[in-house]
Coordinates of N, CA and C in Angstrom, one line a residue:
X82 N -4.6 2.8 -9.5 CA -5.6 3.9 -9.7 C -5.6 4.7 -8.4
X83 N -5.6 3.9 -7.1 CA -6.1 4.7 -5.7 C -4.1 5.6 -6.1
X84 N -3.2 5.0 -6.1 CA -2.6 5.9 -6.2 C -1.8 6.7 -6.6
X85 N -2.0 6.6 -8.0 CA -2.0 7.6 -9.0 C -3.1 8.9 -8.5
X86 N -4.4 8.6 -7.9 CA -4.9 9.8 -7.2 C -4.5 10.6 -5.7
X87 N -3.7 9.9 -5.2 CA -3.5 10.0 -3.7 C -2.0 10.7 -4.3
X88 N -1.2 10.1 -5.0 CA 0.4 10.6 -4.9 C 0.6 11.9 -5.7
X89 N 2.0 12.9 -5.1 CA 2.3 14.2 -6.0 C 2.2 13.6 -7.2
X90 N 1.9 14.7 -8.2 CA 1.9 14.5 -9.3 C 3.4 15.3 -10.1
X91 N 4.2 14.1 -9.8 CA 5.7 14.6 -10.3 C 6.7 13.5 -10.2
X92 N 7.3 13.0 -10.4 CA 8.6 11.9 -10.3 C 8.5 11.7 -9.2
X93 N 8.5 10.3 -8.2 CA 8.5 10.2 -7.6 C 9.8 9.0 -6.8
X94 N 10.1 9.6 -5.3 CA 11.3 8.4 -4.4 C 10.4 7.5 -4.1
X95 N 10.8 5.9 -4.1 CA 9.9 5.1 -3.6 C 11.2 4.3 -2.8
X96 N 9.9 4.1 -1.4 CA 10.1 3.0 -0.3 C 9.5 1.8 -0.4
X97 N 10.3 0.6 -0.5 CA 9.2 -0.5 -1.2 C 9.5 -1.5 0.4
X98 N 8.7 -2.1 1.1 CA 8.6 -2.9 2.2 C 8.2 -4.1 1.5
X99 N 9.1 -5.1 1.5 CA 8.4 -6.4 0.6 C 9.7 -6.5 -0.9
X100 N 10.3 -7.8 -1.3 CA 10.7 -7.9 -2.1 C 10.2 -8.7 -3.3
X101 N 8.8 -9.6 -2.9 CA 8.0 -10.3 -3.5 C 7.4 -10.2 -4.9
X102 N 6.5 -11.3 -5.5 CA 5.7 -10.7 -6.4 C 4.8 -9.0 -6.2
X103 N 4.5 -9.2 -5.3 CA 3.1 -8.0 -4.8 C 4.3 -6.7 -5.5
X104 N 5.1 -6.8 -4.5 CA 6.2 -5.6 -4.6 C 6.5 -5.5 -5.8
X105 N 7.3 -6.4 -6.7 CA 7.5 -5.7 -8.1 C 6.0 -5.4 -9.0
X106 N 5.1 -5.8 -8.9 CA 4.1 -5.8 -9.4 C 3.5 -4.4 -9.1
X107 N 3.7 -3.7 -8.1 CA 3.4 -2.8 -7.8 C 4.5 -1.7 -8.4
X108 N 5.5 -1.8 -8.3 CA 7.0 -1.2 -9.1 C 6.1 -0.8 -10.3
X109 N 5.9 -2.2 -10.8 CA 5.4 -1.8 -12.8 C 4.1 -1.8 -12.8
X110 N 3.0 -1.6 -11.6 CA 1.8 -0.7 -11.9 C 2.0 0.7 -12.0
X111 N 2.8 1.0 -10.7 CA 2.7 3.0 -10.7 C 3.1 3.1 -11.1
X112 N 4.4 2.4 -12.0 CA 5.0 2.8 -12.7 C 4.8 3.6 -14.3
X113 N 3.5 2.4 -14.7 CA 2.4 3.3 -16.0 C 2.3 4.9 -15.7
X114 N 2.2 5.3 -14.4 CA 1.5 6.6 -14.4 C 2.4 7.5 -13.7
X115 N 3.8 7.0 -13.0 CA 4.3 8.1 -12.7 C 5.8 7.4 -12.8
X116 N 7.0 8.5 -13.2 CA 8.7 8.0 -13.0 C 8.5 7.6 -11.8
X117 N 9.6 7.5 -11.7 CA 10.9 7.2 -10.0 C 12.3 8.1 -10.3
X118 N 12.6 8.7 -9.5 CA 13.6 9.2 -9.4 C 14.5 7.9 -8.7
X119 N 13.8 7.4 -7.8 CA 15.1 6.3 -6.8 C 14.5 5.5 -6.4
X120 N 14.9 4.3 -5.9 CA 14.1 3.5 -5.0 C 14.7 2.5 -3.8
X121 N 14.0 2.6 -2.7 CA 14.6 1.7 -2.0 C 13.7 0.6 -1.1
X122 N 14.7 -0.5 -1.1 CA 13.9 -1.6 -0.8 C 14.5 -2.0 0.6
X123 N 13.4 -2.4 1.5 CA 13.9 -3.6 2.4 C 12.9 -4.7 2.5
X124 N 13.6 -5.8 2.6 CA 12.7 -7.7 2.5 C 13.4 -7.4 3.8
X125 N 13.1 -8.7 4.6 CA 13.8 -9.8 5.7 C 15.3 -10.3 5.0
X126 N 15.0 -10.9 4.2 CA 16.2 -11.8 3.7 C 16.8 -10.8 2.6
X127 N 17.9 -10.7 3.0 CA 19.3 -9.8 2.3 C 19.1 -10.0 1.0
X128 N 19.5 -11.3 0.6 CA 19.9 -11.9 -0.5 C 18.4 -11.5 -2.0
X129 N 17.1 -11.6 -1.4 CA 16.0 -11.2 -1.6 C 16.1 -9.5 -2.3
X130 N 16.4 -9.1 -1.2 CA 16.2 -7.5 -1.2 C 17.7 -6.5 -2.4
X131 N 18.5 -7.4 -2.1 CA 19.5 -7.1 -3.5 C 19.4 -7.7 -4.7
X132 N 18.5 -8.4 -5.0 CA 18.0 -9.2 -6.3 C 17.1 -8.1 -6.6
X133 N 16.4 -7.8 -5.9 CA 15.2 -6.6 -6.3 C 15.6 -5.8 -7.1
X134 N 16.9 -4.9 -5.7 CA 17.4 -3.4 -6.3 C 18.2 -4.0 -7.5
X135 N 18.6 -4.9 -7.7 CA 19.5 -4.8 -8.9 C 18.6 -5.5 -10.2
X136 N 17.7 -6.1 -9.9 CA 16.9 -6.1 -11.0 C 15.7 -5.0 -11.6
X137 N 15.7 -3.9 -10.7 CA 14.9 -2.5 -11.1 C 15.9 -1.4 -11.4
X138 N 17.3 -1.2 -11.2 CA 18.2 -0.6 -11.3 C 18.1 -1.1 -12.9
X139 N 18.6 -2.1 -13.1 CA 18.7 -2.3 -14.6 C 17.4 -2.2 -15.6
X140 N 16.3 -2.5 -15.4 CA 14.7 -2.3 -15.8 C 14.5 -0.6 -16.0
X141 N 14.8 0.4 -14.9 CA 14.5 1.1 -15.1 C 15.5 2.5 -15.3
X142 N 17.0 1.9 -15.0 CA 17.9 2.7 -15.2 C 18.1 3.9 -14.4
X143 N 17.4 3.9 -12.6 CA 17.8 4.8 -11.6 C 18.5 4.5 -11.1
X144 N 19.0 4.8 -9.6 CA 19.3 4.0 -8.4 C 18.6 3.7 -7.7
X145 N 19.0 2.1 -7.7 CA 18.0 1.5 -6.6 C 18.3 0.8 -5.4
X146 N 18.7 0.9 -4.4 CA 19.2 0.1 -3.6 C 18.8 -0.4 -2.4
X147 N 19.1 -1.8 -2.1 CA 18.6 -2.5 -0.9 C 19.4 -2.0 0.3
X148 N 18.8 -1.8 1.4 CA 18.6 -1.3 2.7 C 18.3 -2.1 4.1
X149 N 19.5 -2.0 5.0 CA 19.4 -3.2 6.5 C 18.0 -2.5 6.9
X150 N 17.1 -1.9 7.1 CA 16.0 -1.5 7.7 C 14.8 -1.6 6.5
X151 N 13.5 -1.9 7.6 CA 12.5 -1.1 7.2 C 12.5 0.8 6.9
X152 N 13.2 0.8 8.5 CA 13.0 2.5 8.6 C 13.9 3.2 7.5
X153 N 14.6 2.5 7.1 CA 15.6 3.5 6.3 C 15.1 3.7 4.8
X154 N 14.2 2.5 4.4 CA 13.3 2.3 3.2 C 12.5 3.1 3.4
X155 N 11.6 3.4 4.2 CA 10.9 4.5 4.5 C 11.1 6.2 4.3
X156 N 11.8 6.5 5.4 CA 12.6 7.6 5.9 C 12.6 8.6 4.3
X157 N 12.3 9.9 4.5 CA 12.6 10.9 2.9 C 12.0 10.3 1.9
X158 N 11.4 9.4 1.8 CA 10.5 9.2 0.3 C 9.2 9.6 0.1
X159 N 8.7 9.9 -1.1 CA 7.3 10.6 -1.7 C 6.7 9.7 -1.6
X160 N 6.6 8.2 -1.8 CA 5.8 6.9 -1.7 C 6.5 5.8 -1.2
X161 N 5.2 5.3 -0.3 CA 5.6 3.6 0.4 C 5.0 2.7 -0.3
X162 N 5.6 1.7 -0.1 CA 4.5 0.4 -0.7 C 4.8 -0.7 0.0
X163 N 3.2 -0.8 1.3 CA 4.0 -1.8 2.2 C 3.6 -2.8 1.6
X164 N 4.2 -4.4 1.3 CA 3.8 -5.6 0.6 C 4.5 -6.4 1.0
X165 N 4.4 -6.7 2.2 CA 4.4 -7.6 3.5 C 3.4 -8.5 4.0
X166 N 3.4 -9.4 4.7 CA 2.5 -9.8 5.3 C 3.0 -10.5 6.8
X167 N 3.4 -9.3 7.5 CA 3.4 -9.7 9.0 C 2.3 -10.4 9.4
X168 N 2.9 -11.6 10.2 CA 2.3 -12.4 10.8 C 2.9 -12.9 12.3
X169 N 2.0 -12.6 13.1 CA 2.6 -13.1 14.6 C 4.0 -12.2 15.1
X170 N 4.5 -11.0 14.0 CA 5.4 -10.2 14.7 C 5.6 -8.7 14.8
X171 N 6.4 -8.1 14.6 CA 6.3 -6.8 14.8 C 5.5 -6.5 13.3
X172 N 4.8 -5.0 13.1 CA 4.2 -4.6 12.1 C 5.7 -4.1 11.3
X173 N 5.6 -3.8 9.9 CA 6.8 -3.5 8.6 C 7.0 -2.1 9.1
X174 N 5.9 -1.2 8.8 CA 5.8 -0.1 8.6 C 5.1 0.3 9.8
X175 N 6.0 1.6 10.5 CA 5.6 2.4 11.8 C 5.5 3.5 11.7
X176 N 4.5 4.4 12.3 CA 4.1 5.7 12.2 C 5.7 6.4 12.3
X177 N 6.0 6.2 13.3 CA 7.7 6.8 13.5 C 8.4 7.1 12.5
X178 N 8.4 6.3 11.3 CA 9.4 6.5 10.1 C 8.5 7.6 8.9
X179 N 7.4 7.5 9.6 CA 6.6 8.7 8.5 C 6.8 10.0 8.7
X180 N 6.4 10.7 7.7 CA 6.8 11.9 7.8 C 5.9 13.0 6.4
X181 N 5.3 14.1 7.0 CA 4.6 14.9 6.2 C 4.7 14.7 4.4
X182 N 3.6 14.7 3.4 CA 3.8 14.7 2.0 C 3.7 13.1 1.9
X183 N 4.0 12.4 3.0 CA 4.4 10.8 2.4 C 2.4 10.2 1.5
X184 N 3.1 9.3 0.9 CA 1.8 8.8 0.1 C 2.3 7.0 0.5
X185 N 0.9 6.3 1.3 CA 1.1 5.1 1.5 C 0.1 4.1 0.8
X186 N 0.5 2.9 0.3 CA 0.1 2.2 -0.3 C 0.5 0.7 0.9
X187 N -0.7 0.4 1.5 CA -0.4 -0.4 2.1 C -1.1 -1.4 1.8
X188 N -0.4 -2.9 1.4 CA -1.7 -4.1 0.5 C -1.0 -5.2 0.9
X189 N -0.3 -5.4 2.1 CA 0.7 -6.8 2.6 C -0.8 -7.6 3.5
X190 N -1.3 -6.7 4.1 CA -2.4 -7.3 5.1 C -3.6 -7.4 4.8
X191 N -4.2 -8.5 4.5 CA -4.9 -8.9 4.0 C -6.5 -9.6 5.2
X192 N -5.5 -10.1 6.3 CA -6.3 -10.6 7.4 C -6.4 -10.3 8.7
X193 N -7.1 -11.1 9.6 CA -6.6 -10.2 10.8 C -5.8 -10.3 11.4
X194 N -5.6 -11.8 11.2 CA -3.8 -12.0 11.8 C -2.4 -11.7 11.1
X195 N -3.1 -10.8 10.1 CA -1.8 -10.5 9.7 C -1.7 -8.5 9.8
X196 N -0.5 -7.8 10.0 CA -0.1 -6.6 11.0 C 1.0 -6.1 10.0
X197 N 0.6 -5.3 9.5 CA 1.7 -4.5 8.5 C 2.2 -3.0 9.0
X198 N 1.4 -2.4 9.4 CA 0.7 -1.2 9.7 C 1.1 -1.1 11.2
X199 N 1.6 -0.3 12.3 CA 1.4 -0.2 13.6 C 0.4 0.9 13.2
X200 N 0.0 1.0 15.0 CA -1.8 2.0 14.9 C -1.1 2.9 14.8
X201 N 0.5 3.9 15.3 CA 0.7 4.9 15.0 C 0.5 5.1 13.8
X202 N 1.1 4.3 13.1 CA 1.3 4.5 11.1 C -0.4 4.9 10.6
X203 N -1.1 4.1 11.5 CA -2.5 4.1 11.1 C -3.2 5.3 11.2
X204 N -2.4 5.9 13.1 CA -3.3 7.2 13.3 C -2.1 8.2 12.1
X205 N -1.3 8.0 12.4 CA -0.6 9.3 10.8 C -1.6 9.6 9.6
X206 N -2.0 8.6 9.7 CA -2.7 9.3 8.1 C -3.8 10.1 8.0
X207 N -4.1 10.8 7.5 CA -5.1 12.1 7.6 C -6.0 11.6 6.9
X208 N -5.9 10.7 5.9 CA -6.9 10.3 4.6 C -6.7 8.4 4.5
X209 N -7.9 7.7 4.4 CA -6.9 6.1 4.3 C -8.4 5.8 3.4
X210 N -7.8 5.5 2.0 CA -8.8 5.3 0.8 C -8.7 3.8 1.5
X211 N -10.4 2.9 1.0 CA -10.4 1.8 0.8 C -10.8 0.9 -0.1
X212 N -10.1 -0.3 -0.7 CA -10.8 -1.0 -2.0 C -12.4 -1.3 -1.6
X213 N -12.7 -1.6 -0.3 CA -13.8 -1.6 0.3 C -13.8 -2.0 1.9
X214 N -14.2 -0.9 2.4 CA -13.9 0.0 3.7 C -14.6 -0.9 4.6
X215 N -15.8 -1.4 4.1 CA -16.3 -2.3 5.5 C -15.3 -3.5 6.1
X216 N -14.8 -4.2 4.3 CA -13.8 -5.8 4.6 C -12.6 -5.0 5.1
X217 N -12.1 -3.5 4.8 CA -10.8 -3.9 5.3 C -10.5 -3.1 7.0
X218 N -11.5 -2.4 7.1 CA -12.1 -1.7 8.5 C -12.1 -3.6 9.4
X219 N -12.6 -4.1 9.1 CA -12.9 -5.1 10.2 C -12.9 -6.6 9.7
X220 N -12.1 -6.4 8.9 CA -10.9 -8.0 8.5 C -9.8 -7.9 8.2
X221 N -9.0 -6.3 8.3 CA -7.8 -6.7 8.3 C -6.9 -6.3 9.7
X222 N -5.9 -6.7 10.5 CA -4.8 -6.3 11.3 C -4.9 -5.1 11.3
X223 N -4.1 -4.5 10.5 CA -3.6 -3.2 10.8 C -4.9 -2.6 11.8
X224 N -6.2 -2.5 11.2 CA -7.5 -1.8 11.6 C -8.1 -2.5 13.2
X225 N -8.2 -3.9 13.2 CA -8.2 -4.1 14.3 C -7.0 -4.3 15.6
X226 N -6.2 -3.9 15.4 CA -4.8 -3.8 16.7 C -5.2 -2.0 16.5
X227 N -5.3 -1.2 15.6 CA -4.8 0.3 15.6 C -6.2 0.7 16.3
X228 N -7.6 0.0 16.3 CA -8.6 0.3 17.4 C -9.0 0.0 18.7
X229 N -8.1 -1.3 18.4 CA -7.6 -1.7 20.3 C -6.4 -0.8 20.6
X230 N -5.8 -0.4 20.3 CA -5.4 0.8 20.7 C -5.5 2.5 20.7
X231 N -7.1 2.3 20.4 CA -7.8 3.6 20.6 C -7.5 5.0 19.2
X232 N -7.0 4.2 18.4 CA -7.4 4.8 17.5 C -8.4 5.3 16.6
X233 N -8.9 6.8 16.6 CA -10.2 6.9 15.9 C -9.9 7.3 14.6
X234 N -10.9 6.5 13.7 CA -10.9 6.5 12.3 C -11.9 7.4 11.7
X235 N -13.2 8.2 12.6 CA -14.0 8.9 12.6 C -13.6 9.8 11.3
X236 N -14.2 10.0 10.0 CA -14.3 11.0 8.9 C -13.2 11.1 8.3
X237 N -11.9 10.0 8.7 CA -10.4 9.9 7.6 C -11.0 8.3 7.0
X238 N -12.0 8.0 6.8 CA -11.7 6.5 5.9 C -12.9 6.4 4.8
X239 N -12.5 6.5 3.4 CA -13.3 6.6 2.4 C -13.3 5.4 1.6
X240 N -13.5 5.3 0.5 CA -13.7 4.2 -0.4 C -13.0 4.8 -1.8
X241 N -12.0 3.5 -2.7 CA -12.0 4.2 -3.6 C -13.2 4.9 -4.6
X242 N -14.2 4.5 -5.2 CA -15.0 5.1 -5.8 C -14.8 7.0 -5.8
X243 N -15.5 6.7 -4.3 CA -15.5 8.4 -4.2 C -14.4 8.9 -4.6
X244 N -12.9 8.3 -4.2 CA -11.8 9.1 -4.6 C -11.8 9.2 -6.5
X245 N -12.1 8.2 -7.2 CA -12.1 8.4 -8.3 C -12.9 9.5 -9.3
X246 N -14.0 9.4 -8.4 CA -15.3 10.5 -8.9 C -14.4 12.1 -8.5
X247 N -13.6 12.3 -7.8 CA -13.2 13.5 -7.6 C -14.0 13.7 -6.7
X248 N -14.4 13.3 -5.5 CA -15.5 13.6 -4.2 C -14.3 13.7 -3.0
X249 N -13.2 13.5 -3.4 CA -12.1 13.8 -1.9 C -11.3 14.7 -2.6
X250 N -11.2 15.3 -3.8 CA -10.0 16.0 -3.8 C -9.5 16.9 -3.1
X251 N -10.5 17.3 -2.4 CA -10.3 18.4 -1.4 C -9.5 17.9 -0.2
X252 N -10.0 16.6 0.0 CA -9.2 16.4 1.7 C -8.0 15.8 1.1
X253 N -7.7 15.3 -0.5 CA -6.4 14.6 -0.6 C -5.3 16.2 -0.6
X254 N -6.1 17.4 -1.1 CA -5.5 18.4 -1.2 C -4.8 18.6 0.7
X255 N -5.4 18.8 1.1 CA -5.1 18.9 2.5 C -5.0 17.5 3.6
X256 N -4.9 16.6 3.0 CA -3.8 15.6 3.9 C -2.5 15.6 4.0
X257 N -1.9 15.7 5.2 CA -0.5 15.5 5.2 C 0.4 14.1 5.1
X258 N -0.8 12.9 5.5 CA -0.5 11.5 5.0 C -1.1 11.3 4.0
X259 N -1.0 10.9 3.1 CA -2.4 9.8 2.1 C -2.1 8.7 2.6
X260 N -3.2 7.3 2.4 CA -2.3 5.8 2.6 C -4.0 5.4 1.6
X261 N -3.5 4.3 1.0 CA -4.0 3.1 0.3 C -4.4 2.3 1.3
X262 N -5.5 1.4 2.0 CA -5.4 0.4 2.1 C -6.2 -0.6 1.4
X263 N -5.4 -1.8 1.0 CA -6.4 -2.7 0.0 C -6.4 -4.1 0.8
X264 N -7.6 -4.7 0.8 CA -7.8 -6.1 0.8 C -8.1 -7.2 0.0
X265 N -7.5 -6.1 -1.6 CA -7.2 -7.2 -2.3 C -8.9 -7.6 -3.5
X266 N -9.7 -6.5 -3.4 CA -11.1 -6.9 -3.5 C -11.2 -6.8 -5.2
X267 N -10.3 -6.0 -5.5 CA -10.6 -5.8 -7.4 C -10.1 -7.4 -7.8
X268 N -9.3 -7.8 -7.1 CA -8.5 -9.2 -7.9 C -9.8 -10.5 -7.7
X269 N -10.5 -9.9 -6.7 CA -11.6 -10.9 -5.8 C -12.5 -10.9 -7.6
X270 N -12.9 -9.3 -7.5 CA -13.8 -9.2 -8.5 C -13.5 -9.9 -10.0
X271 N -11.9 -9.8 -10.3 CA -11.7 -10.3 -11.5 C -12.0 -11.9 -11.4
X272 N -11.6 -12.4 -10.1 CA -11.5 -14.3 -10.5 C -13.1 -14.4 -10.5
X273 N -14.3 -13.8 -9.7 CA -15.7 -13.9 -9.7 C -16.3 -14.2 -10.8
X274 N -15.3 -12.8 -11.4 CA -16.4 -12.7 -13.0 C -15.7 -13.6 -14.1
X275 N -14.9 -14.4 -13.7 CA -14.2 -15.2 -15.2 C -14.4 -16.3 -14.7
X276 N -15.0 -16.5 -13.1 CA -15.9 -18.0 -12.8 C -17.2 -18.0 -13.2
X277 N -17.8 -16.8 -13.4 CA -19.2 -16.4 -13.9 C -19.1 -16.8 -14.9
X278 N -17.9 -16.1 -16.1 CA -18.0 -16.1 -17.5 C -17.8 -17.5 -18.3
X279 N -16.8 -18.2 -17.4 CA -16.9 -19.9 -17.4 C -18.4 -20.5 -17.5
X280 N -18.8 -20.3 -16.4 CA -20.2 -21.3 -15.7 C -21.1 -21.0 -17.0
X281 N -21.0 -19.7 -17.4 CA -21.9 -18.9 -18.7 C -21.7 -19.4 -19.8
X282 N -20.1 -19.7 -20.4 CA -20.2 -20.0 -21.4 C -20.2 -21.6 -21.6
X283 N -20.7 -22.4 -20.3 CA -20.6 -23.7 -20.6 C -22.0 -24.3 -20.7

């Protein structure tokens, strides 16, 4: 939803960081609401990251192909999708590899010890929607390393809600980054309410 509102509204190149469930799951969410012209992927492990591209190459019938870098996954594409979960080492995705028009969906980091995001990547973005801005402001990595390094978040960090009501269109109009970040809170809300609906119907 956050990025179906944040991304061009036209076929889109995708950079996918992550060759996991999260990653293809994300492939066949945006994929409901917008093409792909191309896609490329980088995992850690090779063998991983060419199982991907050749299993979305044939699914969707573009080019897809796996890539020795993060940065090269990145680099020229209309959308990222980081779905990583750095832990204890460098961050996936670096401001460095961004570049004007990009749309980021960043949902690998989840905690604080875990670093998807460097604070450049962080200060790049003009706009950074949140599933819920207080949990991911100050429980996840990317937000606390990108403010120990003096990064100000001052009037770029919203919530989705507002983005859905149409209360940011203006600033998504004039962002030169968009980024997603999620901590994962809608999937929180689905297991809550089907433990509710259990305890209810017993």
């Amino acid at each position: 939803v956050a990025l179906d509102k944040l991304a061009p509204n036209k076929p889109l190149s995708l950079g996918i960081l992550g060759s996991g469930h999260e990653a293809s799951a994300h492939v066949n969410a945006i994929g409901t609401t917008r093409s792909f012209t191309s896609i490329k992927v980088f995992s850690r492990t090779a063998a991983n990251r060419e199982a991907f591209a050749a299993k979305f190459a044939k699914q969707l019938g573009i080019p897809c192909r796996a890539v020795a870098s993060a940065r090269e996954a990145v680099e020229g594409v209309d959308m990222v999708i980081g779905a990583t979960s750095t832990q204890g080492g460098e961050p996936s995705l670096k401001g460095a590899y961004l570049s004007k028009g990009q749309c980021i969906g960043a949902i690998g980091s989840t905690l604080p010890e875990q670093w998807e995001c460097d604070p450049a990547a962080m200060a790049a973005a003009d706009l950074i929607v949140c599933d819920n801005a207080e949990e991911v402001q100050h429980g996840t990595g990317d937000f606390i390393n990108a403010r120990k390094a003096g990064v100000n978040f001052e009037g770029k960090v919203f919530e989705l809600p507002d983005l859905v009501k149409g209360k940011l269109d203006a600033k998504v109009k004039a962002a030169g980054i968009t980024m997603y970040r999620s901590a994962g809170t809608g999937l929180q809300d689905v297991v809550v309410a089907e433990l509710a609906w259990r305890r209810a119907k017993r």
